[in-house]
Amino acid sequence: MAVDEVEELGDLFQEPNDYYMPEKPVTYAAHTLLSGETMRLRLVGHNPLWGHLLWNAGQVISEYLQHHADLLVVGKNILELGAGAGLPGIVCASLGAKKVVVTDYPDQDLIDNIQYNIDHYELAHSHGTDISVEGYLWGAPIPSTFPTGFELLILADLLFNHSEHGKLLSTVSLTLRRNTSSRALVFFTPYRPWLLEKDLAFFELARQSSFVVEQVTEKVMDKVMFEKDRGDELLRRTVFGYQLRWPDGGDNQEEREL
C-alpha cells in the first residue's frame, strides 16, 4: 500500500471523539434525622454496584438505630456491609458508637466517596468514635484490622443479590460477636416483587445456620424508588426490617476471652 493511501485512511486505531461516554458527575442526597437536622450525602456519579443511590432501607435502618441507640449503638463495635454512601454507619458514629467500620466492595470510587461523607459530617466525630472505611468482599477472610467481634452488623438493601446470600451469611457468622445481645439488622425492600421468595430465602439460610430470625419493623415509604419498574407497588414501597441473633444460652464470646 502506498504512503499516500495510508494517510488517506488515517489512524485506524484512533477512537472517535465520542467513543468514551463522559463520566456522570457526583450527586447529592439529603436525609433528615429525628433531631430535625438534615444530612447531605455525596453519591458517586454512577456505579454498577448501585452505590450511586441512597436506598430506602438505609434510611429506615438509620431511623431505627436512632430510636434504639442506647440498646444497639452507644459504646458498641459496629460493622456495616455494602454501605453505599455510608449513611447508617455515619449515623451510628454520631450516636456514640465505640468503633464503626464501614465497608463496601473494594472499588476505589465507592471507598473514597464514603470517606468523603465521613470527613464532611462533623457529628460523626463528636463522640470520639473510631470510624473507618474498608473495601471488603463478602465471604472473604476477616481483615486483621477488624475487632474481635461486632455487637451490631448493618445490612441494608443487600438481599436482592441472591447468588451472594451464602457469602453474606458467612461474613455475618464470622463477625457477629457470639453473645445473645449482639444483633445483625437486615432491612430490605423487594424491588422485584416476583422474586420476594428468593429475597426471603436468606432468612431460611440464616435459620439453618443456627440464627434466631425475627421481624422487628415494617415501613411503607411515600413513593417507590423506581417508578418505571413493574410489580406490586405497595411491596416496592415497603421496607421490611429483620434481625438475626444468636440463640439464648449459646456460646458467649466475652466469657471465652476472659
mmCIF file of C-alpha atoms in Angstrom:
data_model
loop_
_atom_site.group_PDB
_atom_site.id
_atom_site.type_symbol
_atom_site.label_atom_id
_atom_site.label_comp_id
_atom_site.label_asym_id
_atom_site.label_seq_id
_atom_site.Cartn_x
_atom_site.Cartn_y
_atom_site.Cartn_z
ATOM 1 C CA MET A 1 0.000 0.000 0.000
ATOM 2 C CA ALA A 2 1.362 3.411 -0.969
ATOM 3 C CA VAL A 3 2.139 6.010 1.684
ATOM 4 C CA ASP A 4 -0.492 8.386 0.344
ATOM 5 C CA GLU A 5 -3.130 5.639 0.613
ATOM 6 C CA VAL A 6 -2.209 5.070 4.281
ATOM 7 C CA GLU A 7 -2.503 8.771 5.003
ATOM 8 C CA GLU A 8 -5.990 8.838 3.477
ATOM 9 C CA LEU A 9 -7.089 6.030 5.794
ATOM 10 C CA GLY A 10 -5.901 7.946 8.825
ATOM 11 C CA ASP A 11 -5.271 6.220 12.170
ATOM 12 C CA LEU A 12 -7.359 3.037 12.100
ATOM 13 C CA PHE A 13 -6.857 2.562 15.842
ATOM 14 C CA GLN A 14 -7.843 6.061 16.922
ATOM 15 C CA GLU A 15 -11.214 6.042 18.653
ATOM 16 C CA PRO A 16 -13.675 8.745 17.538
ATOM 17 C CA ASN A 17 -14.045 11.724 19.845
ATOM 18 C CA ASP A 18 -17.376 10.478 21.248
ATOM 19 C CA TYR A 19 -16.224 6.869 21.725
ATOM 20 C CA TYR A 20 -15.948 7.114 25.511
ATOM 21 C CA MET A 21 -19.073 8.092 27.378
ATOM 22 C CA PRO A 22 -18.382 11.007 29.731
ATOM 23 C CA GLU A 23 -18.344 10.159 33.418
ATOM 24 C CA LYS A 24 -21.518 11.117 35.203
ATOM 25 C CA PRO A 25 -20.981 13.786 37.871
ATOM 26 C CA VAL A 26 -21.493 13.098 41.544
ATOM 27 C CA THR A 27 -24.897 13.884 43.002
ATOM 28 C CA TYR A 28 -26.102 14.688 46.497
ATOM 29 C CA ALA A 29 -28.967 13.333 48.572
ATOM 30 C CA ALA A 30 -30.491 14.590 51.799
ATOM 31 C CA HIS A 31 -31.578 12.579 54.826
ATOM 32 C CA THR A 32 -33.391 14.147 57.768
ATOM 33 C CA LEU A 33 -32.537 12.851 61.227
ATOM 34 C CA LEU A 34 -35.054 12.535 64.052
ATOM 35 C CA SER A 35 -33.489 15.660 65.574
ATOM 36 C CA GLY A 36 -34.602 17.607 62.509
ATOM 37 C CA GLU A 37 -31.057 18.059 61.234
ATOM 38 C CA THR A 38 -30.506 17.309 57.560
ATOM 39 C CA MET A 39 -27.526 15.250 56.446
ATOM 40 C CA ARG A 40 -26.185 15.904 52.957
ATOM 41 C CA LEU A 41 -24.550 12.848 51.435
ATOM 42 C CA ARG A 42 -22.477 12.697 48.295
ATOM 43 C CA LEU A 43 -23.210 9.827 45.903
ATOM 44 C CA VAL A 44 -20.895 8.530 43.202
ATOM 45 C CA GLY A 45 -21.970 9.621 39.732
ATOM 46 C CA HIS A 46 -22.739 6.083 38.580
ATOM 47 C CA ASN A 47 -21.660 2.670 39.731
ATOM 48 C CA PRO A 48 -22.506 -0.856 38.550
ATOM 49 C CA LEU A 49 -22.695 -1.818 42.243
ATOM 50 C CA TRP A 50 -25.589 0.637 42.776
ATOM 51 C CA GLY A 51 -23.625 2.910 45.077
ATOM 52 C CA HIS A 52 -24.986 5.942 43.241
ATOM 53 C CA LEU A 53 -28.319 5.764 45.071
ATOM 54 C CA LEU A 54 -29.477 6.466 48.619
ATOM 55 C CA TRP A 55 -31.522 3.350 49.289
ATOM 56 C CA ASN A 56 -34.772 3.252 51.271
ATOM 57 C CA ALA A 57 -33.589 0.501 53.613
ATOM 58 C CA GLY A 58 -30.519 2.541 54.541
ATOM 59 C CA GLN A 59 -32.742 5.446 55.527
ATOM 60 C CA VAL A 60 -35.193 3.307 57.514
ATOM 61 C CA ILE A 61 -32.450 1.404 59.316
ATOM 62 C CA SER A 62 -30.877 4.742 60.265
ATOM 63 C CA GLU A 63 -34.187 5.837 61.806
ATOM 64 C CA TYR A 64 -34.469 2.530 63.651
ATOM 65 C CA LEU A 65 -30.969 2.942 65.069
ATOM 66 C CA GLN A 66 -31.807 6.424 66.346
ATOM 67 C CA HIS A 67 -34.876 5.057 68.140
ATOM 68 C CA HIS A 68 -32.840 2.253 69.722
ATOM 69 C CA ALA A 69 -29.460 3.914 70.110
ATOM 70 C CA ASP A 70 -28.975 3.124 73.806
ATOM 71 C CA LEU A 71 -29.560 -0.590 73.224
ATOM 72 C CA LEU A 72 -27.876 -1.081 69.854
ATOM 73 C CA VAL A 73 -25.346 1.676 69.240
ATOM 74 C CA VAL A 74 -23.849 3.509 72.208
ATOM 75 C CA GLY A 75 -20.452 2.076 73.143
ATOM 76 C CA LYS A 76 -20.721 -0.752 70.570
ATOM 77 C CA ASN A 77 -18.424 -2.029 67.835
ATOM 78 C CA ILE A 78 -20.399 -1.814 64.595
ATOM 79 C CA LEU A 79 -19.834 -3.167 61.073
ATOM 80 C CA GLU A 80 -21.754 -2.018 58.011
ATOM 81 C CA LEU A 81 -21.694 -4.208 54.898
ATOM 82 C CA GLY A 82 -22.486 -2.943 51.386
ATOM 83 C CA ALA A 83 -22.620 0.590 52.721
ATOM 84 C CA GLY A 84 -23.104 2.620 49.531
ATOM 85 C CA ALA A 85 -22.961 6.222 50.772
ATOM 86 C CA GLY A 86 -22.419 5.064 54.355
ATOM 87 C CA LEU A 87 -25.494 6.666 55.923
ATOM 88 C CA PRO A 88 -26.248 4.113 58.704
ATOM 89 C CA GLY A 89 -22.610 3.784 59.762
ATOM 90 C CA ILE A 90 -22.158 7.558 59.927
ATOM 91 C CA VAL A 91 -25.371 7.857 61.952
ATOM 92 C CA CYS A 92 -24.007 5.258 64.403
ATOM 93 C CA ALA A 93 -20.832 7.304 64.861
ATOM 94 C CA SER A 94 -22.912 10.412 65.576
ATOM 95 C CA LEU A 95 -24.887 8.459 68.208
ATOM 96 C CA GLY A 96 -21.836 7.431 70.210
ATOM 97 C CA ALA A 97 -20.690 4.043 68.939
ATOM 98 C CA LYS A 98 -17.275 2.919 70.170
ATOM 99 C CA LYS A 99 -15.993 1.820 66.752
ATOM 100 C CA VAL A 100 -17.620 1.789 63.312
ATOM 101 C CA VAL A 101 -16.179 0.011 60.286
ATOM 102 C CA VAL A 102 -17.983 0.981 57.084
ATOM 103 C CA THR A 103 -17.379 -1.409 54.177
ATOM 104 C CA ASP A 104 -18.334 -1.909 50.575
ATOM 105 C CA TYR A 105 -16.933 -3.649 47.538
ATOM 106 C CA PRO A 106 -13.266 -2.607 47.128
ATOM 107 C CA ASP A 107 -13.989 -0.152 44.322
ATOM 108 C CA GLN A 108 -11.860 2.937 44.870
ATOM 109 C CA ASP A 109 -14.575 5.393 43.848
ATOM 110 C CA LEU A 110 -17.007 3.860 46.340
ATOM 111 C CA ILE A 111 -14.493 3.771 49.185
ATOM 112 C CA ASP A 112 -13.275 7.311 48.555
ATOM 113 C CA ASN A 113 -16.857 8.574 48.444
ATOM 114 C CA ILE A 114 -17.722 7.014 51.809
ATOM 115 C CA GLN A 115 -14.599 8.589 53.286
ATOM 116 C CA TYR A 116 -15.679 11.937 51.863
ATOM 117 C CA ASN A 117 -19.069 11.659 53.593
ATOM 118 C CA ILE A 118 -17.425 10.760 56.897
ATOM 119 C CA ASP A 119 -14.974 13.628 56.647
ATOM 120 C CA HIS A 120 -17.690 16.158 55.840
ATOM 121 C CA TYR A 121 -20.170 15.283 58.603
ATOM 122 C CA GLU A 122 -18.967 16.848 61.837
ATOM 123 C CA LEU A 123 -21.272 14.883 64.139
ATOM 124 C CA ALA A 124 -19.592 11.648 63.029
ATOM 125 C CA HIS A 125 -16.628 12.787 65.124
ATOM 126 C CA SER A 126 -18.458 14.464 68.013
ATOM 127 C CA HIS A 127 -18.269 11.453 70.374
ATOM 128 C CA GLY A 128 -14.727 10.384 69.597
ATOM 129 C CA THR A 129 -15.939 7.332 67.695
ATOM 130 C CA ASP A 130 -13.245 5.444 65.806
ATOM 131 C CA ILE A 131 -14.820 5.319 62.331
ATOM 132 C CA SER A 132 -13.024 3.891 59.322
ATOM 133 C CA VAL A 133 -13.726 2.713 55.762
ATOM 134 C CA GLU A 134 -12.500 -0.508 54.189
ATOM 135 C CA GLY A 135 -13.046 -2.387 50.973
ATOM 136 C CA TYR A 136 -14.313 -5.872 51.778
ATOM 137 C CA LEU A 137 -15.667 -8.808 49.775
ATOM 138 C CA TRP A 138 -18.408 -10.824 51.465
ATOM 139 C CA GLY A 139 -17.208 -14.264 52.457
ATOM 140 C CA ALA A 140 -13.535 -13.287 52.382
ATOM 141 C CA PRO A 141 -11.247 -13.833 55.402
ATOM 142 C CA ILE A 142 -11.816 -11.264 58.124
ATOM 143 C CA PRO A 143 -9.214 -8.465 57.966
ATOM 144 C CA SER A 144 -6.834 -8.200 60.891
ATOM 145 C CA THR A 145 -7.921 -4.573 61.278
ATOM 146 C CA PHE A 146 -11.399 -5.682 62.386
ATOM 147 C CA PRO A 147 -12.020 -6.007 66.137
ATOM 148 C CA THR A 148 -12.726 -9.448 67.576
ATOM 149 C CA GLY A 149 -16.442 -9.486 67.030
ATOM 150 C CA PHE A 150 -19.002 -6.739 66.421
ATOM 151 C CA GLU A 151 -22.056 -6.237 68.613
ATOM 152 C CA LEU A 152 -24.020 -4.828 65.667
ATOM 153 C CA LEU A 153 -23.977 -5.589 61.954
ATOM 154 C CA ILE A 154 -25.850 -3.442 59.425
ATOM 155 C CA LEU A 155 -27.122 -4.919 56.149
ATOM 156 C CA ALA A 156 -29.346 -2.523 54.202
ATOM 157 C CA ASP A 157 -30.853 -3.478 50.825
ATOM 158 C CA LEU A 158 -28.418 -6.290 50.087
ATOM 159 C CA LEU A 159 -30.748 -9.274 49.688
ATOM 160 C CA PHE A 160 -31.561 -8.624 46.014
ATOM 161 C CA ASN A 161 -28.173 -10.207 45.223
ATOM 162 C CA HIS A 162 -29.422 -13.774 45.646
ATOM 163 C CA SER A 163 -26.252 -15.519 44.488
ATOM 164 C CA GLU A 164 -24.315 -13.839 47.295
ATOM 165 C CA HIS A 165 -26.533 -14.919 50.201
ATOM 166 C CA GLY A 166 -24.176 -17.684 51.278
ATOM 167 C CA LYS A 167 -21.121 -15.412 51.309
ATOM 168 C CA LEU A 168 -23.046 -12.670 53.076
ATOM 169 C CA LEU A 169 -24.216 -15.026 55.792
ATOM 170 C CA SER A 170 -20.706 -16.425 56.158
ATOM 171 C CA THR A 171 -19.451 -12.931 56.937
ATOM 172 C CA VAL A 172 -22.271 -12.411 59.443
ATOM 173 C CA SER A 173 -21.353 -15.672 61.194
ATOM 174 C CA LEU A 174 -17.665 -14.755 61.346
ATOM 175 C CA THR A 175 -18.076 -11.175 62.532
ATOM 176 C CA LEU A 176 -21.143 -11.072 64.824
ATOM 177 C CA ARG A 177 -19.953 -11.311 68.420
ATOM 178 C CA ARG A 178 -21.186 -14.523 69.957
ATOM 179 C CA ASN A 179 -23.387 -13.339 72.765
ATOM 180 C CA THR A 180 -27.141 -13.053 72.996
ATOM 181 C CA SER A 181 -27.171 -9.239 72.917
ATOM 182 C CA SER A 182 -25.450 -8.984 69.521
ATOM 183 C CA ARG A 183 -27.631 -8.207 66.517
ATOM 184 C CA ALA A 184 -27.410 -8.216 62.745
ATOM 185 C CA LEU A 185 -30.023 -5.860 61.312
ATOM 186 C CA VAL A 186 -31.173 -6.871 57.834
ATOM 187 C CA PHE A 187 -33.517 -4.364 56.194
ATOM 188 C CA PHE A 188 -34.684 -4.651 52.603
ATOM 189 C CA THR A 189 -37.316 -3.728 50.031
ATOM 190 C CA PRO A 190 -38.492 -6.267 47.433
ATOM 191 C CA TYR A 191 -37.838 -4.027 44.444
ATOM 192 C CA ARG A 192 -38.664 -7.044 42.247
ATOM 193 C CA PRO A 193 -41.788 -8.355 43.990
ATOM 194 C CA TRP A 194 -41.950 -11.502 41.878
ATOM 195 C CA LEU A 195 -38.613 -12.511 43.456
ATOM 196 C CA LEU A 196 -39.662 -11.905 47.063
ATOM 197 C CA GLU A 197 -39.344 -15.589 47.940
ATOM 198 C CA LYS A 198 -35.731 -15.522 46.789
ATOM 199 C CA ASP A 199 -35.095 -12.450 48.948
ATOM 200 C CA LEU A 200 -36.613 -14.209 51.953
ATOM 201 C CA ALA A 201 -34.534 -17.319 51.291
ATOM 202 C CA PHE A 202 -31.692 -15.508 53.061
ATOM 203 C CA PHE A 203 -33.537 -15.826 56.362
ATOM 204 C CA GLU A 204 -34.167 -19.541 55.924
ATOM 205 C CA LEU A 205 -30.467 -19.975 55.273
ATOM 206 C CA ALA A 206 -29.794 -17.988 58.450
ATOM 207 C CA ARG A 207 -32.053 -20.294 60.473
ATOM 208 C CA GLN A 208 -30.178 -23.280 59.080
ATOM 209 C CA SER A 209 -27.001 -21.598 60.377
ATOM 210 C CA SER A 210 -28.467 -21.517 63.913
ATOM 211 C CA PHE A 211 -29.511 -17.869 63.950
ATOM 212 C CA VAL A 212 -32.746 -16.717 65.509
ATOM 213 C CA VAL A 213 -34.598 -14.625 62.904
ATOM 214 C CA GLU A 214 -37.158 -12.011 63.989
ATOM 215 C CA GLN A 215 -39.002 -9.266 62.144
ATOM 216 C CA VAL A 216 -38.619 -6.010 64.075
ATOM 217 C CA THR A 217 -40.260 -3.338 61.897
ATOM 218 C CA GLU A 218 -42.000 -2.515 58.640
ATOM 219 C CA LYS A 219 -42.417 0.860 56.967
ATOM 220 C CA VAL A 220 -44.222 1.940 53.816
ATOM 221 C CA MET A 221 -42.399 4.757 52.040
ATOM 222 C CA ASP A 222 -44.199 7.645 50.349
ATOM 223 C CA LYS A 223 -43.197 6.520 46.862
ATOM 224 C CA VAL A 224 -41.321 3.823 45.001
ATOM 225 C CA MET A 225 -37.651 4.277 44.150
ATOM 226 C CA PHE A 226 -38.008 3.104 40.560
ATOM 227 C CA GLU A 227 -41.247 4.371 39.044
ATOM 228 C CA LYS A 228 -40.884 2.503 35.754
ATOM 229 C CA ASP A 229 -40.404 -0.905 37.379
ATOM 230 C CA ARG A 230 -43.214 -3.421 37.309
ATOM 231 C CA GLY A 231 -44.803 -5.402 40.094
ATOM 232 C CA ASP A 232 -46.855 -4.706 43.198
ATOM 233 C CA GLU A 233 -46.387 -1.030 44.066
ATOM 234 C CA LEU A 234 -47.077 -1.460 47.785
ATOM 235 C CA LEU A 235 -44.351 -4.074 48.092
ATOM 236 C CA ARG A 236 -41.943 -1.862 46.157
ATOM 237 C CA ARG A 237 -42.613 0.935 48.667
ATOM 238 C CA THR A 238 -42.247 -1.221 51.765
ATOM 239 C CA VAL A 239 -39.085 -1.668 53.834
ATOM 240 C CA PHE A 240 -39.039 -4.844 55.912
ATOM 241 C CA GLY A 241 -36.740 -4.933 58.923
ATOM 242 C CA TYR A 242 -35.386 -8.151 60.440
ATOM 243 C CA GLN A 243 -32.755 -9.009 62.995
ATOM 244 C CA LEU A 244 -30.522 -12.040 63.370
ATOM 245 C CA ARG A 245 -29.213 -13.033 66.779
ATOM 246 C CA TRP A 246 -27.511 -15.960 68.395
ATOM 247 C CA PRO A 247 -29.849 -18.277 70.337
ATOM 248 C CA ASP A 248 -30.259 -17.845 74.079
ATOM 249 C CA GLY A 249 -27.829 -19.944 76.064
ATOM 250 C CA GLY A 250 -25.383 -20.077 73.165
ATOM 251 C CA ASP A 251 -21.632 -19.699 73.241
ATOM 252 C CA ASN A 252 -20.555 -16.403 74.826
ATOM 253 C CA GLN A 253 -17.525 -14.830 73.220
ATOM 254 C CA GLU A 254 -16.948 -12.452 76.096
ATOM 255 C CA GLU A 255 -16.645 -15.342 78.552
ATOM 256 C CA ARG A 256 -14.203 -17.192 76.305
ATOM 257 C CA GLU A 257 -11.924 -14.155 76.175
ATOM 258 C CA LEU A 258 -11.663 -13.763 79.966
#
